[in-house]
Phi, psi and omega in degrees: 000141176233145177282147179241120178284158181305318184296329176293316179297316180298314180300322180291313183289313185280334184047052189247357184235119185297337179264315187275326183300315178297324178293317178297320179297313179302315182296307185294322180283353175270351181291151178228170177296330178277337178225071186278171171265141181255129181245110177294155180302320181298327177292325176297315180297312180298318180300313180296322180294311182298314182294324179286307187282320185266331185245357177069024179296143180277166177302316179297318178297317178297314180299316179298317179298312181296320177299318179298315180298318181292332180273345186282121182292340180276359178235139174245114179265124179301141178050045185305322181296322178287321177299318176302314181297317178296322179298320178299317179293315180300317182300323187265356186234201180239008181282158173291150179300320181302318179296319178298317181292321177300312182295315181293325177294316178295319177300315180296332178280357178094011180291141178294323176195172177244120182277142181207157169261355183276110183298321179294321178296322178291317184288319190256343178231015169083014176285162179264120181286131174269122180243000000 
């Protein structure tokens, strides 16, 4: 298993760099179920942020990509069960994916709630607003 940095994932998904994208493609397409790529949770968060902010990807596009990554046997997504739960919340709401993942991660850790000053995070992903 090898770890995959966010920039490798972005180059593969966006196919936007004439030098790096082919290298990322070769690497990712060489992965197998017996020798998969490992994607840390922070790379999932960064990937969604970059694709949304820099490439204008829609919520549906992000959801489809994450679902594909989670279903792909050649990829191991860290804390996949929590990422799935965050994805479900993200798909149905208006919260940022990172906020959904923060709340679901805290919930999985046994937290009674997740405190926030972010009104959207409180409204759309179930965090407790500090007023």
